[in-house]
Short mmCIF file of C-alpha atoms in Angstrom, two decimals:
data_model
loop_
_atom_site.label_atom_id
_atom_site.label_comp_id
_atom_site.label_asym_id
_atom_site.label_seq_id
_atom_site.Cartn_x
_atom_site.Cartn_y
_atom_site.Cartn_z
CA MET A 1 -31.31 28.44 117.53
CA VAL A 2 -29.92 31.05 118.76
CA HIS A 3 -30.33 32.58 115.61
CA ARG A 4 -33.95 31.49 114.86
CA ILE A 5 -34.95 32.97 118.29
CA LEU A 6 -33.48 36.41 117.52
CA SER A 7 -34.82 36.57 114.25
CA ILE A 8 -38.22 35.95 115.82
CA LEU A 9 -37.45 38.61 118.80
CA ILE A 10 -36.63 40.61 116.01
CA LEU A 11 -39.81 40.52 113.67
CA ALA A 12 -41.75 40.62 116.94
CA PHE A 13 -40.43 44.17 118.30
CA THR A 14 -39.99 45.61 114.27
CA GLY A 15 -44.24 44.91 114.12
CA THR A 16 -44.69 46.62 118.09
CA VAL A 17 -42.45 49.83 117.09
CA LEU A 18 -44.20 50.50 113.83
CA CYS A 19 -47.58 49.82 115.07
CA ALA A 20 -47.00 52.24 117.81
CA GLN A 21 -45.61 54.62 115.75
CA SER A 22 -48.38 54.85 112.90
CA ASN A 23 -49.32 58.10 114.24
CA ILE A 24 -45.74 60.43 113.83
CA SER A 25 -47.24 63.60 114.74
CA LYS A 26 -48.90 62.27 117.95
CA ASP A 27 -46.41 60.02 119.31
CA PHE A 28 -43.57 62.71 118.42
CA ALA A 29 -40.44 62.56 121.15
CA ILE A 30 -39.60 65.17 123.23
CA ILE A 31 -35.95 63.52 124.64
CA ALA A 32 -33.78 65.41 127.07
CA TYR A 33 -30.12 64.07 127.96
CA TYR A 34 -30.22 65.02 131.59
CA THR A 35 -27.01 65.81 133.94
CA GLY A 36 -28.17 67.40 137.15
CA ASN A 37 -29.35 66.61 140.29
CA GLU A 38 -32.35 65.41 142.35
CA LYS A 39 -33.19 68.94 143.15
CA GLU A 40 -32.65 71.09 139.48
CA ILE A 41 -34.92 69.01 137.73
CA ASP A 42 -38.13 70.73 139.53
CA GLU A 43 -37.20 73.89 137.90
CA TYR A 44 -37.86 72.43 134.49
CA PRO A 45 -41.31 71.81 132.32
CA VAL A 46 -40.91 67.93 132.59
CA ASP A 47 -44.48 67.90 131.59
CA LYS A 48 -43.19 68.63 127.83
CA LEU A 49 -41.03 65.90 127.78
CA THR A 50 -41.46 62.14 126.62
CA HIS A 51 -38.06 61.16 128.26
CA ILE A 52 -35.76 61.83 130.55
CA ILE A 53 -31.96 60.02 129.41
CA PHE A 54 -30.01 59.83 132.87
CA SER A 55 -26.51 60.80 132.20
CA PHE A 56 -24.41 58.94 132.63
CA CYS A 57 -23.61 55.40 133.89
CA TYR A 58 -19.92 53.60 133.19
CA LEU A 59 -18.72 50.42 133.04
CA LYS A 60 -16.53 47.92 135.74
CA ASP A 61 -15.74 44.54 135.08
CA ASN A 62 -18.40 44.39 132.06
CA LYS A 63 -21.41 45.30 134.39
CA LEU A 64 -23.35 48.62 134.43
CA VAL A 65 -22.62 50.38 137.22
CA THR A 66 -23.84 54.16 138.49
CA GLY A 67 -20.60 55.95 138.50
CA SER A 68 -21.24 58.29 141.17
CA PRO A 69 -22.28 58.04 145.12
CA ASP A 70 -25.09 61.17 144.54
CA ALA A 71 -26.40 58.90 141.24
CA ASP A 72 -28.66 56.55 143.28
CA ALA A 73 -30.78 59.81 144.13
CA ARG A 74 -30.89 61.32 141.31
CA ILE A 75 -32.20 58.61 139.19
CA LYS A 76 -34.75 57.58 141.87
CA LYS A 77 -35.72 61.50 141.59
CA LEU A 78 -36.18 61.17 137.52
CA VAL A 79 -38.07 58.00 137.84
CA SER A 80 -40.26 59.42 140.79
CA LEU A 81 -41.93 61.57 138.01
CA LYS A 82 -43.68 59.03 136.24
CA LYS A 83 -46.11 59.33 139.11
CA LYS A 84 -47.05 62.47 138.29
CA TYR A 85 -46.69 61.84 134.69
CA PRO A 86 -47.29 58.55 133.74
CA ALA A 87 -46.74 59.01 129.98
CA LEU A 88 -42.81 59.62 130.79
CA LYS A 89 -39.92 57.38 129.97
CA ILE A 90 -36.64 57.29 132.30
CA LEU A 91 -33.50 55.58 130.47
CA LEU A 92 -30.33 54.94 131.79
CA SER A 93 -27.52 56.22 129.45
CA LEU A 94 -23.83 54.17 129.37
CA GLY A 95 -20.81 56.55 128.15
CA GLY A 96 -20.70 59.89 127.09
CA TRP A 97 -17.21 61.62 125.94
CA GLY A 98 -14.88 60.41 128.30
CA GLY A 99 -16.74 57.71 129.58
CA CYS A 100 -16.85 54.80 127.79
CA LYS A 101 -13.27 53.86 127.62
CA ASP A 102 -13.15 50.28 128.21
CA CYS A 103 -16.26 49.77 125.53
CA SER A 104 -14.15 48.29 123.11
CA GLU A 105 -12.47 45.82 125.34
CA SER A 106 -15.54 44.63 127.02
CA PHE A 107 -18.05 44.45 124.12
CA SER A 108 -15.77 42.56 122.34
CA SER A 109 -16.06 38.82 123.94
CA ALA A 110 -19.98 37.25 124.18
CA ALA A 111 -19.20 37.29 127.84
CA GLY A 112 -18.38 40.90 128.31
CA ARG A 113 -21.57 41.56 126.11
CA ASN A 114 -24.06 39.02 128.20
CA THR A 115 -22.80 40.14 131.91
CA PHE A 116 -23.39 43.55 130.77
CA ALA A 117 -27.14 42.84 129.04
CA VAL A 118 -27.94 41.23 132.41
CA SER A 119 -26.35 44.35 134.46
CA VAL A 120 -28.64 46.50 132.92
CA ASN A 121 -31.86 44.20 133.28
CA GLU A 122 -30.96 44.32 137.01
CA MET A 123 -30.71 48.29 137.15
CA LEU A 124 -33.56 48.52 135.16
CA LYS A 125 -35.56 46.66 136.93
CA LYS A 126 -34.08 47.85 140.45
CA TYR A 127 -34.67 51.37 139.46
CA ASN A 128 -38.12 50.70 137.74
CA ALA A 129 -36.56 52.35 134.52
CA ASP A 130 -37.72 52.40 131.02
CA GLY A 131 -34.58 51.27 129.16
CA ILE A 132 -30.66 52.00 127.75
CA ASP A 133 -29.50 54.48 125.75
CA LEU A 134 -25.72 53.55 124.44
CA ASP A 135 -23.30 56.44 124.56
CA TRP A 136 -19.94 54.70 122.94
CA GLU A 137 -17.97 57.44 121.09
CA TYR A 138 -16.84 55.79 118.96
CA PRO A 139 -17.07 52.28 117.77
CA ALA A 140 -14.73 51.29 114.99
CA ILE A 141 -13.10 55.22 114.76
CA GLU A 142 -11.42 57.52 116.90
CA GLY A 143 -13.30 59.01 119.92
CA TYR A 144 -12.18 60.45 122.80
CA PRO A 145 -8.66 60.78 122.69
CA GLY A 146 -6.78 57.66 124.04
CA HIS A 147 -9.51 55.45 124.36
CA PRO A 148 -9.32 52.31 122.50
CA TYR A 149 -10.60 51.71 118.98
CA LYS A 150 -10.36 48.90 116.59
CA PRO A 151 -12.22 48.02 113.21
CA GLU A 152 -14.17 44.97 115.00
CA ASP A 153 -16.37 47.06 117.45
CA LYS A 154 -18.82 47.82 114.15
CA THR A 155 -19.87 44.24 114.71
CA ASN A 156 -19.38 43.92 118.17
CA PHE A 157 -21.67 46.83 118.54
CA THR A 158 -24.19 44.82 116.47
CA GLU A 159 -23.82 41.85 118.76
CA LEU A 160 -24.27 44.16 121.95
CA VAL A 161 -27.48 45.14 120.45
CA LEU A 162 -29.28 41.71 119.90
CA ALA A 163 -27.54 40.56 123.50
CA LEU A 164 -29.59 43.80 124.95
CA ARG A 165 -32.59 43.16 122.90
CA LYS A 166 -32.63 39.25 123.97
CA GLU A 167 -32.05 39.66 127.18
CA LEU A 168 -34.54 42.72 127.94
CA GLY A 169 -37.10 41.62 126.02
CA GLU A 170 -39.61 43.76 123.78
CA LYS A 171 -41.30 45.95 126.38
CA MET A 172 -37.93 47.54 127.46
CA GLU A 173 -36.57 50.35 124.81
CA ILE A 174 -32.87 50.17 123.37
CA SER A 175 -31.80 53.71 121.82
CA PHE A 176 -27.91 55.17 120.85
CA ALA A 177 -26.22 58.45 120.40
CA ALA A 178 -25.21 58.17 117.42
CA GLY A 179 -22.18 60.59 115.71
CA GLY A 180 -24.38 62.92 113.12
CA PHE A 181 -21.07 63.43 110.94
CA THR A 182 -20.30 61.66 107.81
CA LYS A 183 -17.27 59.53 109.13
CA PHE A 184 -19.48 57.68 112.26
CA LEU A 185 -22.65 57.31 109.74
CA GLN A 186 -20.19 55.32 107.56
CA GLU A 187 -17.66 53.25 109.33
CA SER A 188 -19.19 52.67 112.80
CA VAL A 189 -22.69 51.08 112.40
CA GLU A 190 -24.21 47.95 110.49
CA TRP A 191 -27.65 49.93 110.22
CA ASP A 192 -29.55 46.97 108.42
CA LYS A 193 -28.66 44.87 111.49
CA VAL A 194 -28.94 46.99 114.47
CA MET A 195 -31.69 49.22 113.59
CA PRO A 196 -34.82 46.69 113.47
CA LEU A 197 -33.61 46.25 117.00
CA LEU A 198 -34.02 49.40 118.07
CA ASN A 199 -36.28 51.76 119.40
CA ARG A 200 -34.56 54.95 117.92
CA VAL A 201 -31.28 56.32 116.94
CA ASN A 202 -30.15 59.67 118.51
CA LEU A 203 -28.28 61.56 116.33
CA MET A 204 -25.86 63.66 117.68
CA THR A 205 -26.57 66.38 115.18
CA TYR A 206 -24.22 69.02 117.45
CA ASP A 207 -20.43 69.00 118.02
CA LEU A 208 -20.13 68.97 113.52
CA ILE A 209 -17.51 71.26 114.11
CA ASN A 210 -16.27 70.38 117.98
CA GLY A 211 -13.33 71.52 120.31
CA TYR A 212 -10.71 69.87 117.92
CA SER A 213 -11.58 71.76 114.74
CA PRO A 214 -8.85 73.88 112.97
CA VAL A 215 -11.45 76.33 111.50
CA THR A 216 -15.30 77.47 112.37
CA GLY A 217 -18.51 76.77 111.22
CA HIS A 218 -22.14 75.60 112.00
CA HIS A 219 -21.74 72.85 114.96
CA THR A 220 -25.83 72.48 114.85
CA GLY A 221 -26.85 73.57 111.62
CA LEU A 222 -30.02 72.46 109.99
CA TYR A 223 -28.70 72.07 106.71
CA SER A 224 -25.14 71.59 104.47
CA THR A 225 -23.95 75.17 102.72
CA ASP A 226 -21.27 75.78 99.92
CA MET A 227 -18.82 75.57 102.76
CA GLN A 228 -19.91 73.00 105.10
CA ILE A 229 -21.36 69.64 104.33
CA GLU A 230 -22.04 68.08 107.64
CA SER A 231 -25.60 69.46 109.04
CA THR A 232 -28.21 68.02 110.40
CA ASP A 233 -30.24 67.57 106.88
CA HIS A 234 -27.05 65.89 105.65
CA ALA A 235 -27.05 62.80 108.67
CA VAL A 236 -31.01 62.34 107.90
CA LYS A 237 -30.60 62.20 104.33
CA TYR A 238 -27.63 59.50 104.58
CA LEU A 239 -29.42 57.29 107.03
CA ASP A 240 -32.76 57.66 105.01
CA SER A 241 -30.49 56.37 101.61
CA THR A 242 -29.05 53.16 103.66
CA GLY A 243 -32.65 52.02 104.40
CA VAL A 244 -32.70 53.60 107.99
CA PRO A 245 -36.46 54.28 108.88
CA LYS A 246 -37.28 57.76 109.64
CA ASN A 247 -39.71 57.28 112.29
CA LYS A 248 -37.02 55.74 114.36
CA MET A 249 -34.40 58.63 113.80
CA VAL A 250 -34.67 61.44 116.21
CA ILE A 251 -32.29 64.60 115.37
CA GLY A 252 -30.50 66.62 118.07
CA THR A 253 -30.20 70.12 119.12
CA ALA A 254 -27.71 72.18 120.97
CA PHE A 255 -28.91 73.82 124.17
CA TYR A 256 -25.05 75.33 124.58
CA ALA A 257 -22.55 77.63 122.07
CA ARG A 258 -19.44 77.09 121.05
CA VAL A 259 -16.81 79.87 120.80
CA PHE A 260 -13.75 80.40 118.54
CA GLU A 261 -11.22 82.39 119.02
CA ARG A 262 -8.38 84.40 116.39
CA ALA A 263 -11.27 84.21 113.52
CA ASP A 264 -10.70 86.74 110.67
CA SER A 265 -13.50 89.07 109.89
CA LEU A 266 -14.37 87.48 106.53
CA HIS A 267 -17.65 85.90 106.26
CA ASN A 268 -18.16 87.25 109.85
CA GLY A 269 -16.10 84.39 110.82
CA VAL A 270 -17.79 81.36 109.43
CA ASN A 271 -15.32 78.74 107.40
CA ARG A 272 -12.46 81.10 108.88
CA PRO A 273 -8.61 79.44 110.61
CA ALA A 274 -9.61 79.37 114.57
CA LYS A 275 -9.14 77.88 118.13
CA PHE A 276 -11.71 76.29 120.39
CA LYS A 277 -11.95 78.86 123.01
CA SER A 278 -15.11 78.02 125.21
CA PHE A 279 -18.67 76.75 125.83
CA VAL A 280 -21.34 78.51 126.56
CA PRO A 281 -24.91 77.15 127.61
CA TYR A 282 -28.01 78.78 126.44
CA LYS A 283 -28.99 80.50 129.80
CA LEU A 284 -26.25 82.46 129.48
CA LEU A 285 -26.34 83.23 125.54
CA LEU A 286 -27.84 86.94 125.72
CA LYS A 287 -25.28 87.66 128.27
CA GLU A 288 -22.50 86.54 126.86
CA PHE A 289 -23.03 87.44 123.46
CA SER A 290 -24.34 90.82 123.88
CA ALA A 291 -23.89 94.38 121.51
CA LYS A 292 -22.55 96.12 124.43
CA ASP A 293 -19.82 93.66 124.69
CA GLY A 294 -18.93 93.87 120.62
CA PHE A 295 -20.75 90.68 119.49
CA ILE A 296 -23.01 91.06 115.88
CA PRO A 297 -25.87 88.44 115.40
CA HIS A 298 -26.27 86.77 112.08
CA TRP A 299 -28.47 84.57 110.64
CA ASP A 300 -27.11 81.71 107.86
CA GLU A 301 -29.55 81.32 105.64
CA GLN A 302 -28.53 78.25 103.51
CA ALA A 303 -27.55 76.66 106.67
CA GLN A 304 -30.69 77.68 108.38
CA ALA A 305 -28.81 78.68 111.56
CA PRO A 306 -28.04 81.43 113.86
CA TYR A 307 -24.02 82.36 114.83
CA SER A 308 -22.17 85.78 116.50
CA TYR A 309 -19.43 87.42 115.31
CA ASN A 310 -17.41 89.84 117.62
CA PRO A 311 -14.79 91.90 114.96
CA GLU A 312 -13.26 93.71 117.81
CA LYS A 313 -11.78 90.76 119.38
CA LYS A 314 -12.22 87.86 116.34
CA LEU A 315 -14.64 85.83 118.66
CA PHE A 316 -17.30 83.20 116.58
CA ALA A 317 -19.91 81.65 118.27
CA THR A 318 -22.01 78.72 117.18
CA TYR A 319 -25.48 77.85 118.79
CA ASP A 320 -29.06 76.93 118.49
CA ASP A 321 -31.71 80.01 119.53
CA LEU A 322 -35.38 79.56 119.23
CA ARG A 323 -35.49 80.68 115.56
CA SER A 324 -33.40 77.67 114.56
CA ILE A 325 -34.85 75.28 117.44
CA ARG A 326 -38.24 76.01 115.94
CA LEU A 327 -37.52 75.31 112.48
CA LYS A 328 -35.41 71.63 113.12
CA THR A 329 -38.71 71.10 115.07
CA LYS A 330 -40.74 71.67 111.82
CA TYR A 331 -38.45 69.49 110.09
CA ALA A 332 -38.25 66.59 112.12
CA ILE A 333 -42.37 66.39 112.34
CA SER A 334 -42.88 66.90 108.34
CA GLN A 335 -40.26 64.31 107.55
CA GLY A 336 -42.04 61.78 109.53
CA LEU A 337 -38.86 61.52 112.45
CA ASN A 338 -38.96 59.99 115.54
CA GLY A 339 -38.59 62.77 117.50
CA ILE A 340 -36.37 65.56 118.52
CA MET A 341 -33.51 65.71 121.60
CA PHE A 342 -31.32 67.68 123.15
CA TRP A 343 -28.23 67.83 125.08
CA GLU A 344 -28.81 68.79 127.79
CA LEU A 345 -31.86 70.03 129.73
CA THR A 346 -30.06 72.42 132.85
CA LEU A 347 -28.33 74.22 129.80
CA ASP A 348 -31.90 75.66 129.23
CA VAL A 349 -33.77 78.51 131.03
CA PRO A 350 -36.44 77.06 132.65
CA LYS A 351 -39.00 78.91 131.27
CA GLY A 352 -39.29 80.45 127.68
CA GLY A 353 -36.48 78.63 126.81
CA LEU A 354 -35.60 76.08 123.84
CA LEU A 355 -37.95 73.53 125.57
CA ASP A 356 -40.50 75.67 125.49
CA GLU A 357 -40.17 76.32 121.82
CA ILE A 358 -39.73 73.08 120.90
CA HIS A 359 -43.05 72.15 122.75
CA LYS A 360 -45.14 75.30 121.78
CA THR A 361 -44.05 73.81 118.07
CA LYS A 362 -45.15 70.10 117.87
CA LYS A 363 -48.39 71.29 119.30
CA GLU A 364 -49.11 73.78 116.28
CA MET A 365 -47.84 71.62 113.84
CA ILE A 366 -50.05 68.80 115.34
CA THR A 367 -52.76 71.29 115.91
CA GLU A 368 -52.33 72.14 111.86
CA ARG A 369 -52.42 68.36 110.97
#
């Protein structure tokens, strides 16, 4: 009986989503993860967003909790924005890098999953929020150092989404943040079972060269290269080959740079042995990577990605900029994807930044169509 109910629920939900997304250009999502306080959000052009994802909530005794004393005020502020922007959706996110230590254990039993689903429903109703975004990094494969994981996480994640959809019904949104790299795509998720229940998957097509990488590369490149297979396009093509609907895929962009040190000058530092040094917000990019400090900007035609290299200091920086963001937005719309998301809003400049460029490109392309 339970499986029959879930089957009916899946069919009804899938039909609703397909109907709602029949005009992919018009409904193209622009999604911001947000870690700022209740005041910072007023600095940014919220009218250019379709979704804001509060980051992060956490697990305690198998229940969703806000995780910090000021989180209540932050969530209430975000939800209050819906009065001015009625189409805006506010989602609460679970976990994040380092924030899902108990996920493997909590979601390993039906009781744990059901307790969590009920707590999510209660919290969404409490704040008048619109859904949940699961950011478990990662089911079934190693994520944050020391966090438990096991092969059974893969099927348990499916059961978790089933429990959430059954508890939340059709109207609440459910999405999840997925690693954009091959190992996650192949080993962490039962895509054919999970995607019919979800509004979208937010592909973290950034940190593809991460802080643990022993070589440099494009951490958020659009296309694969002769030297690096991991890319936005690679993730989209892989999911498409498994049957994941493109109109449920959201690609991710990085509002920050990753800087590596000790990279020699061959290939201007690309794909060279190095050590991760620092994380630089986009709003500090021009200051940090200036010509007067020895940085030379470059563009990789194959990856369609920018980078900077300092030959004297042997520093290599990989990031998104206005040009790459524009190309990614065009790619997402032309491919019929659900939208584009980014980590994270407070890393942008309030005016003339990456969010403005995404919105401008979306507007231009919809007009052209």
